[in-house]
XYZ file of C-alpha atoms in Angstrom:
490
model
C -29.472 23.895 -15.604
C -30.581 20.274 -15.628
C -29.795 19.877 -19.330
C -26.313 21.366 -19.042
C -25.545 19.319 -15.909
C -26.659 16.088 -17.582
C -24.520 16.917 -20.617
C -21.465 17.551 -18.445
C -22.141 14.363 -16.510
C -22.392 12.326 -19.719
C -19.119 13.888 -20.880
C -17.331 12.928 -17.662
C -18.712 9.387 -17.659
C -17.801 8.933 -21.313
C -14.215 9.917 -20.549
C -14.137 7.703 -17.468
C -15.401 4.685 -19.396
C -13.386 5.379 -22.533
C -12.274 2.100 -24.089
C -8.683 1.167 -24.754
C -7.085 0.789 -28.162
C -8.858 -1.747 -30.321
C -11.950 -1.794 -28.115
C -15.544 -1.490 -29.255
C -18.783 -0.810 -27.436
C -20.223 -4.184 -28.409
C -17.166 -6.049 -27.151
C -17.197 -3.990 -23.961
C -20.849 -4.829 -23.338
C -20.211 -8.535 -23.951
C -17.325 -8.423 -21.491
C -19.495 -6.644 -18.923
C -22.200 -9.300 -19.265
C -19.632 -12.073 -18.805
C -18.126 -10.351 -15.772
C -21.548 -9.713 -14.213
C -22.760 -13.284 -14.763
C -20.670 -14.536 -11.838
C -22.132 -12.100 -9.262
C -25.634 -12.819 -10.605
C -25.339 -16.573 -10.108
C -23.541 -16.302 -6.785
C -25.905 -13.580 -5.582
C -28.946 -15.736 -6.320
C -27.454 -18.696 -4.440
C -26.632 -16.614 -1.344
C -29.942 -14.727 -1.432
C -31.829 -18.019 -1.719
C -30.026 -19.378 1.338
C -31.034 -16.240 3.289
C -34.640 -16.210 2.101
C -35.970 -17.228 5.535
C -33.587 -15.011 7.538
C -35.121 -12.239 9.700
C -35.219 -8.716 8.278
C -33.263 -7.411 11.268
C -30.085 -9.524 11.433
C -28.537 -10.594 14.731
C -25.505 -8.914 16.255
C -23.165 -11.462 14.668
C -24.301 -10.441 11.175
C -24.052 -6.760 12.122
C -20.452 -7.306 13.205
C -19.613 -8.779 9.801
C -21.360 -5.885 8.039
C -19.373 -3.373 10.101
C -16.146 -5.150 9.135
C -17.136 -5.151 5.454
C -17.862 -1.418 5.568
C -14.556 -0.796 7.354
C -12.794 -2.393 4.365
C -14.961 -0.664 1.755
C -14.371 2.850 3.075
C -10.561 3.059 2.608
C -10.803 1.095 -0.634
C -13.357 3.556 -2.014
C -11.232 6.460 -0.788
C -8.224 5.196 -2.737
C -10.362 4.707 -5.854
C -11.939 8.140 -5.439
C -8.524 9.796 -5.138
C -7.471 8.240 -8.442
C -10.715 9.331 -10.125
C -10.350 12.901 -8.822
C -6.773 13.006 -10.061
C -7.875 11.845 -13.501
C -10.743 14.339 -13.664
C -8.685 17.375 -12.637
C -5.115 16.551 -13.701
C -4.924 13.914 -16.417
C -7.653 14.942 -18.865
C -6.525 18.519 -19.386
C -10.042 19.815 -20.077
C -10.557 21.912 -16.952
C -9.565 25.238 -18.562
C -11.891 24.586 -21.486
C -14.830 23.698 -19.235
C -14.302 26.669 -16.924
C -14.145 29.039 -19.912
C -17.595 27.884 -21.058
C -20.649 30.018 -20.132
C -21.467 27.746 -17.215
C -21.197 28.277 -13.465
C -17.981 26.681 -12.143
C -19.981 24.938 -9.423
C -21.905 23.046 -12.095
C -18.682 21.827 -13.686
C -17.365 20.739 -10.311
C -20.649 18.995 -9.467
C -20.554 17.030 -12.723
C -16.982 15.918 -12.027
C -17.879 14.969 -8.450
C -20.942 12.949 -9.484
C -19.004 11.199 -12.238
C -16.164 10.341 -9.854
C -18.679 9.070 -7.291
C -20.340 6.829 -9.871
C -16.998 5.466 -11.141
C -16.121 4.575 -7.543
C -19.387 2.821 -6.699
C -19.993 1.116 -10.057
C -17.747 -1.956 -9.453
C -19.414 -2.574 -6.094
C -22.880 -2.222 -7.623
C -21.931 -4.825 -10.226
C -20.618 -7.184 -7.538
C -23.249 -6.698 -4.828
C -26.238 -5.388 -6.762
C -27.575 -8.773 -7.934
C -27.485 -10.153 -4.386
C -29.415 -7.135 -3.058
C -31.990 -7.348 -5.852
C -32.590 -11.047 -5.225
C -32.894 -10.422 -1.471
C -35.566 -7.798 -2.132
C -37.290 -10.269 -4.433
C -37.366 -12.843 -1.627
C -39.164 -10.369 0.624
C -36.303 -8.577 2.397
C -37.192 -5.135 1.034
C -35.447 -3.405 3.953
C -32.114 -4.732 2.688
C -32.402 -2.409 -0.308
C -30.846 0.136 2.022
C -27.515 -1.520 1.217
C -27.592 0.173 -2.204
C -28.082 3.563 -0.566
C -25.258 2.789 1.862
C -22.957 1.989 -1.063
C -23.903 5.268 -2.771
C -23.500 7.343 0.392
C -20.174 5.688 1.217
C -18.937 6.440 -2.303
C -20.097 10.046 -1.868
C -18.192 10.342 1.416
C -15.104 8.809 -0.187
C -15.385 11.199 -3.143
C -15.619 14.254 -0.901
C -12.633 13.100 1.133
C -10.791 12.283 -2.105
C -11.208 15.866 -3.355
C -9.846 17.259 -0.102
C -7.028 14.701 0.140
C -5.802 15.229 -3.433
C -5.919 19.015 -2.995
C -3.859 18.762 0.207
C -1.332 16.435 -1.413
C -0.899 18.724 -4.424
C -0.443 21.729 -2.173
C 2.069 19.841 -0.035
C 4.007 17.766 -2.578
C 3.305 19.434 -5.902
C 1.352 18.058 -8.836
C 3.799 15.395 -10.060
C 4.719 13.999 -6.648
C 1.085 14.015 -5.562
C 0.197 11.961 -8.640
C 2.847 9.399 -7.732
C 1.687 9.307 -4.111
C -1.987 8.835 -5.037
C -1.422 6.019 -7.526
C 1.115 4.167 -5.405
C -1.086 4.638 -2.345
C -4.084 3.234 -4.200
C -2.056 0.219 -5.323
C -0.741 -0.259 -1.791
C -4.296 -0.190 -0.412
C -5.386 -2.933 -2.797
C -2.252 -4.888 -1.959
C -2.845 -4.625 1.788
C -6.427 -5.850 1.415
C -5.266 -8.777 -0.729
C -2.500 -9.672 1.714
C -4.867 -9.435 4.700
C -7.415 -11.740 3.104
C -4.824 -14.279 2.032
C -2.667 -14.357 5.163
C -5.655 -14.436 7.519
C -7.108 -17.330 5.573
C -3.835 -19.228 5.452
C -3.064 -18.895 9.140
C -3.700 -22.286 10.644
C -5.128 -23.651 7.399
C -7.399 -21.919 4.893
C -10.754 -23.127 6.247
C -9.890 -22.911 9.961
C -8.150 -19.539 9.574
C -11.060 -17.880 7.789
C -13.597 -19.408 10.180
C -11.679 -18.060 13.178
C -11.411 -14.621 11.582
C -15.139 -14.491 10.827
C -15.946 -15.575 14.370
C -13.829 -12.763 15.821
C -15.437 -10.187 13.533
C -18.946 -11.400 14.333
C -18.307 -11.136 18.058
C -17.281 -7.477 17.892
C -20.122 -5.010 17.272
C -18.987 -1.406 17.887
C -21.260 1.100 19.600
C -23.192 3.829 17.816
C -22.469 5.680 15.586
C -19.841 3.246 14.278
C -22.496 0.604 13.656
C -24.730 2.964 11.657
C -23.516 1.788 8.214
C -24.393 -1.816 9.092
C -27.800 -0.894 10.506
C -28.503 1.407 7.558
C -27.751 -1.452 5.151
C -30.535 -3.460 6.832
C -33.059 -0.632 6.544
C -32.895 1.109 9.944
C -34.462 4.552 9.199
C -32.330 6.722 11.501
C -28.887 5.390 10.501
C -29.938 5.312 6.834
C -30.965 8.977 6.929
C -27.700 9.852 8.697
C -25.663 8.085 5.995
C -27.510 9.908 3.205
C -26.990 13.289 4.910
C -23.301 12.516 5.426
C -22.937 11.631 1.755
C -24.646 14.847 0.649
C -22.436 16.956 2.949
C -19.330 15.208 1.611
C -20.335 15.940 -1.980
C -20.803 19.538 -0.898
C -17.185 19.554 0.271
C -16.158 18.119 -3.084
C -18.059 20.725 -5.100
C -17.050 23.563 -2.777
C -13.616 24.039 -1.179
C -12.097 20.797 -2.463
C -12.805 21.505 -6.138
C -11.818 25.169 -5.863
C -8.442 24.273 -4.370
C -7.853 21.687 -7.073
C -8.695 24.226 -9.796
C -6.326 26.792 -8.283
C -3.531 24.218 -8.015
C -4.112 23.186 -11.628
C -3.681 26.765 -12.887
C -0.660 27.400 -10.653
C 1.037 24.165 -11.708
C 0.488 24.916 -15.400
C 2.165 28.289 -14.961
C 4.978 26.795 -12.906
C 5.685 24.171 -15.565
C 5.975 26.905 -18.204
C 8.387 28.888 -16.005
C 10.445 25.937 -14.795
C 11.631 24.464 -18.066
C 15.040 23.036 -17.255
C 17.526 21.483 -19.665
C 18.035 17.785 -19.140
C 21.637 16.653 -19.154
C 22.474 13.803 -21.523
C 24.322 10.778 -20.249
C 27.283 9.366 -22.093
C 26.412 6.653 -24.552
C 23.209 5.822 -26.362
C 22.533 2.756 -24.210
C 22.761 4.667 -20.936
C 20.602 7.493 -22.289
C 17.964 5.021 -23.461
C 17.921 3.216 -20.105
C 17.536 6.497 -18.216
C 14.785 7.569 -20.596
C 12.774 4.370 -20.011
C 13.212 4.551 -16.250
C 12.196 8.215 -16.230
C 9.057 7.494 -18.256
C 8.105 4.651 -15.933
C 8.539 6.900 -12.924
C 6.390 9.581 -14.556
C 3.580 7.073 -15.142
C 2.897 5.837 -11.598
C -0.473 4.289 -12.463
C 1.053 1.885 -14.975
C 4.099 1.270 -12.797
C 1.858 0.462 -9.823
C -0.031 -2.143 -11.865
C 3.250 -3.846 -12.775
C 4.665 -3.755 -9.256
C 1.376 -5.010 -7.840
C 2.150 -8.427 -9.295
C 4.885 -8.874 -6.711
C 2.294 -8.613 -3.941
C 1.660 -12.307 -4.614
C 5.076 -12.966 -3.053
C 3.710 -12.121 0.398
C 1.256 -15.050 0.787
C 3.807 -17.241 -0.991
C 6.462 -16.347 1.579
C 3.935 -16.822 4.363
C 3.156 -20.322 3.146
C 6.784 -21.173 2.626
C 7.947 -20.016 6.060
C 5.264 -21.738 8.097
C 6.558 -24.058 10.765
C 6.893 -27.642 9.728
C 7.271 -27.148 5.953
C 10.112 -29.305 4.556
C 13.008 -27.319 3.025
C 12.524 -29.116 -0.301
C 8.933 -27.943 -0.614
C 9.911 -24.444 0.496
C 12.583 -24.054 -2.176
C 10.350 -25.466 -4.904
C 7.500 -23.081 -4.093
C 9.685 -19.999 -3.867
C 11.712 -20.746 -6.984
C 8.645 -21.611 -9.059
C 6.689 -18.591 -7.814
C 9.640 -16.263 -8.412
C 10.035 -17.412 -12.012
C 6.311 -17.046 -12.687
C 6.331 -13.492 -11.361
C 9.443 -12.652 -13.397
C 7.681 -13.828 -16.557
C 4.546 -11.767 -15.907
C 6.378 -8.603 -14.855
C 8.876 -8.769 -17.740
C 6.032 -9.270 -20.202
C 4.191 -6.182 -18.980
C 7.341 -4.072 -18.934
C 8.319 -5.253 -22.417
C 4.993 -4.115 -23.781
C 5.367 -0.749 -22.054
C 8.952 -0.129 -23.234
C 8.867 -1.673 -26.728
C 5.264 -1.704 -27.956
C 3.997 1.444 -26.220
C 6.833 3.741 -27.267
C 5.319 7.232 -27.249
C 8.066 8.880 -29.362
C 8.643 6.050 -31.820
C 9.614 8.217 -34.798
C 12.065 10.239 -32.716
C 13.723 7.170 -31.175
C 13.946 5.307 -34.479
C 15.571 8.340 -36.111
C 18.493 8.130 -33.655
C 21.818 6.804 -35.068
C 21.497 3.520 -33.152
C 20.953 0.030 -34.548
C 17.419 -1.251 -33.998
C 18.658 -4.489 -32.401
C 20.663 -2.512 -29.872
C 17.764 -0.207 -29.100
C 15.261 -3.047 -28.607
C 17.822 -5.072 -26.692
C 18.295 -2.201 -24.257
C 14.542 -1.909 -23.743
C 14.254 -5.653 -23.138
C 17.140 -5.413 -20.656
C 15.167 -2.796 -18.711
C 12.048 -4.966 -18.861
C 13.908 -8.034 -17.541
C 16.202 -6.185 -15.144
C 13.551 -4.537 -12.965
C 11.950 -7.886 -11.963
C 15.417 -9.175 -11.049
C 15.887 -6.219 -8.709
C 12.567 -7.024 -7.033
C 13.472 -10.728 -6.695
C 17.009 -10.168 -5.357
C 16.059 -10.057 -1.624
C 14.115 -13.301 -1.932
C 16.986 -14.943 -3.834
C 19.428 -13.950 -1.090
C 17.142 -15.331 1.606
C 16.493 -18.509 -0.379
C 20.257 -19.050 -0.636
C 20.373 -19.491 3.140
C 17.944 -22.413 2.820
C 19.211 -23.990 -0.407
C 22.402 -22.670 -1.974
C 21.642 -24.066 -5.434
C 18.129 -22.590 -5.489
C 19.395 -19.211 -4.321
C 22.105 -19.085 -6.963
C 19.801 -20.336 -9.715
C 16.841 -18.016 -9.070
C 18.126 -14.817 -10.682
C 19.711 -16.429 -13.800
C 16.618 -18.554 -14.389
C 14.373 -15.542 -13.780
C 16.378 -13.553 -16.344
C 15.999 -16.278 -18.985
C 12.325 -16.820 -18.149
C 11.546 -13.120 -18.291
C 13.450 -12.686 -21.557
C 11.579 -15.551 -23.225
C 8.200 -13.937 -22.603
C 9.485 -10.392 -23.141
C 10.612 -11.301 -26.665
C 7.208 -12.800 -27.471
C 5.559 -9.646 -26.178
C 7.920 -7.396 -28.155
C 7.279 -9.344 -31.389
C 3.499 -9.617 -31.166
C 2.318 -7.032 -28.648
C -0.056 -4.440 -30.167
C 1.512 -1.045 -30.869
C -0.613 1.498 -29.020
C -0.523 4.208 -26.378
C 0.560 3.355 -22.844
C -2.896 4.172 -21.528
C -4.122 1.037 -23.345
C -2.211 -1.039 -20.787
C -4.691 0.076 -18.128
C -7.696 -0.698 -20.360
C -6.495 -4.163 -21.442
C -7.895 -4.373 -25.002
C -8.536 -7.750 -26.645
C -5.030 -8.126 -28.082
C -3.472 -7.601 -24.653
C -5.918 -10.075 -23.120
C -4.867 -12.726 -25.647
C -1.227 -12.034 -24.863
C -2.133 -12.299 -21.191
C -3.282 -15.886 -21.703
C 0.060 -16.735 -23.331
C 1.781 -14.980 -20.445
C -0.031 -17.141 -17.888
C 0.863 -20.288 -19.815
C 4.543 -19.331 -19.994
C 4.588 -18.446 -16.289
C 3.083 -21.836 -15.423
C 5.545 -23.661 -17.679
C 8.573 -21.979 -16.107
C 7.234 -22.604 -12.599
C 6.663 -26.283 -13.436
C 10.169 -26.557 -14.916
C 11.689 -25.080 -11.735
C 9.726 -27.456 -9.475
C 10.682 -30.478 -11.591
C 14.331 -29.378 -11.736
C 14.643 -29.160 -7.963
C 12.692 -32.373 -7.522
C 14.932 -34.279 -9.950
C 12.006 -35.248 -12.163
C 12.804 -36.867 -15.486
C 9.899 -34.953 -17.060
C 11.572 -31.549 -16.722
C 12.108 -31.486 -20.478
C 8.360 -31.352 -21.118
C 7.688 -27.734 -19.965
C 11.008 -26.654 -21.495
C 9.989 -28.051 -24.869
C 6.672 -26.220 -24.589
C 8.498 -22.963 -23.824
C 10.862 -23.388 -26.766
C 7.905 -24.202 -29.026
C 6.050 -21.036 -28.006
C 9.096 -18.786 -28.447
C 10.095 -20.461 -31.725
C 6.606 -20.200 -33.177
C 6.356 -16.567 -32.112
C 9.676 -15.857 -33.857
C 8.709 -17.609 -37.086
C 5.371 -15.806 -37.441
C 6.447 -12.431 -36.088
C 5.245 -9.533 -38.229
C 7.683 -7.207 -39.934
C 7.657 -3.901 -38.040
């Protein structure tokens, strides 16, 4: 039993950690070391500063730990829901695994343990070095924080199994997939907005200090403070957290997994019975636009990553609408930020529509000129960011008419400039590679950031009447021109 369970677990983890197109294990390990170096250095600095702190922290520290756990729990739940959806819906291996001479409970347990580990792994990478250094400085009781992370991930995984099963039973497989991915993106967005807006209220330093003081002053009664006390080694709360995690995994392996398996079989049969003809729109351009929009809607995970970029508008609007900000500064910030977001969103959408075409041979065989086909895809890539920026452009027009009128045309040109570079040089691969970010996409991401900064600087200089506005424009033209001259023949 142990051998078969370990084999299933390795299979699930291998699929969960599968690299994107163009990736390699050596490059992935190098990237992991580089990513983990920051938490290691920062963890040592913080642990060193707490070397002489008491093993049992005061109530103020417990209040902060309770607040941290209150943020971790819904975040882990959203991540667990995505992992459960991938394990049971996206991989398509459930029928094969259940047909093997293995108990179904063992298959479900392997999927639950793998999902739990995928949920907790980022937090172990971020917080693990700090905990290890604290134990090294003599605070061995604080090692309970690792067990709290594992038990919290187990609770989130169990709830994720039940939540995904309920959503599939209520909404159906496709709509549940959209709801889970968009909900996960919205959870990350809300946490980002909360951290930024709370820190910016009344000034970054003063706002965060006031927020931390309020959190430290509020310690909830038992059992709501058990996660914080368990993280500092209190035996009773720590045992309660471990039992709760084990019970939650039992829910995942038991009724939650069984309902997901039943829904998977029912949905497969329903899809075979409910094959409906799709009506064609008039004109090749309209049909191509509808096809790209339909594919984006059917891939909510990728769409959520693109739309998540516009979350940065919230702290930008908060800064711009604070009392006392001059209208000139307000218009410059909003126009520059809007153009930067248009560049980044159009670049991502251009890669998805042009470079990650799933049915390339079928589309290219259509009696449509290639320039018209690619132009339509670029129009979709640049048009969706304009739709997202339209409300802000209308509001900005009430403050500065010129800035309001100029935002959408400038955003269209800015987005098109980067979208063309992406279409010429973006790696041709599957759409799932967008979520893995292989090396070629990371290199294009650096160019994307540079283009976004150049367009934002040009907008700020234009509104400010600077004579140096030509400098970022020349840089933009140079990047686009060079990309055109060295573009490969497709």
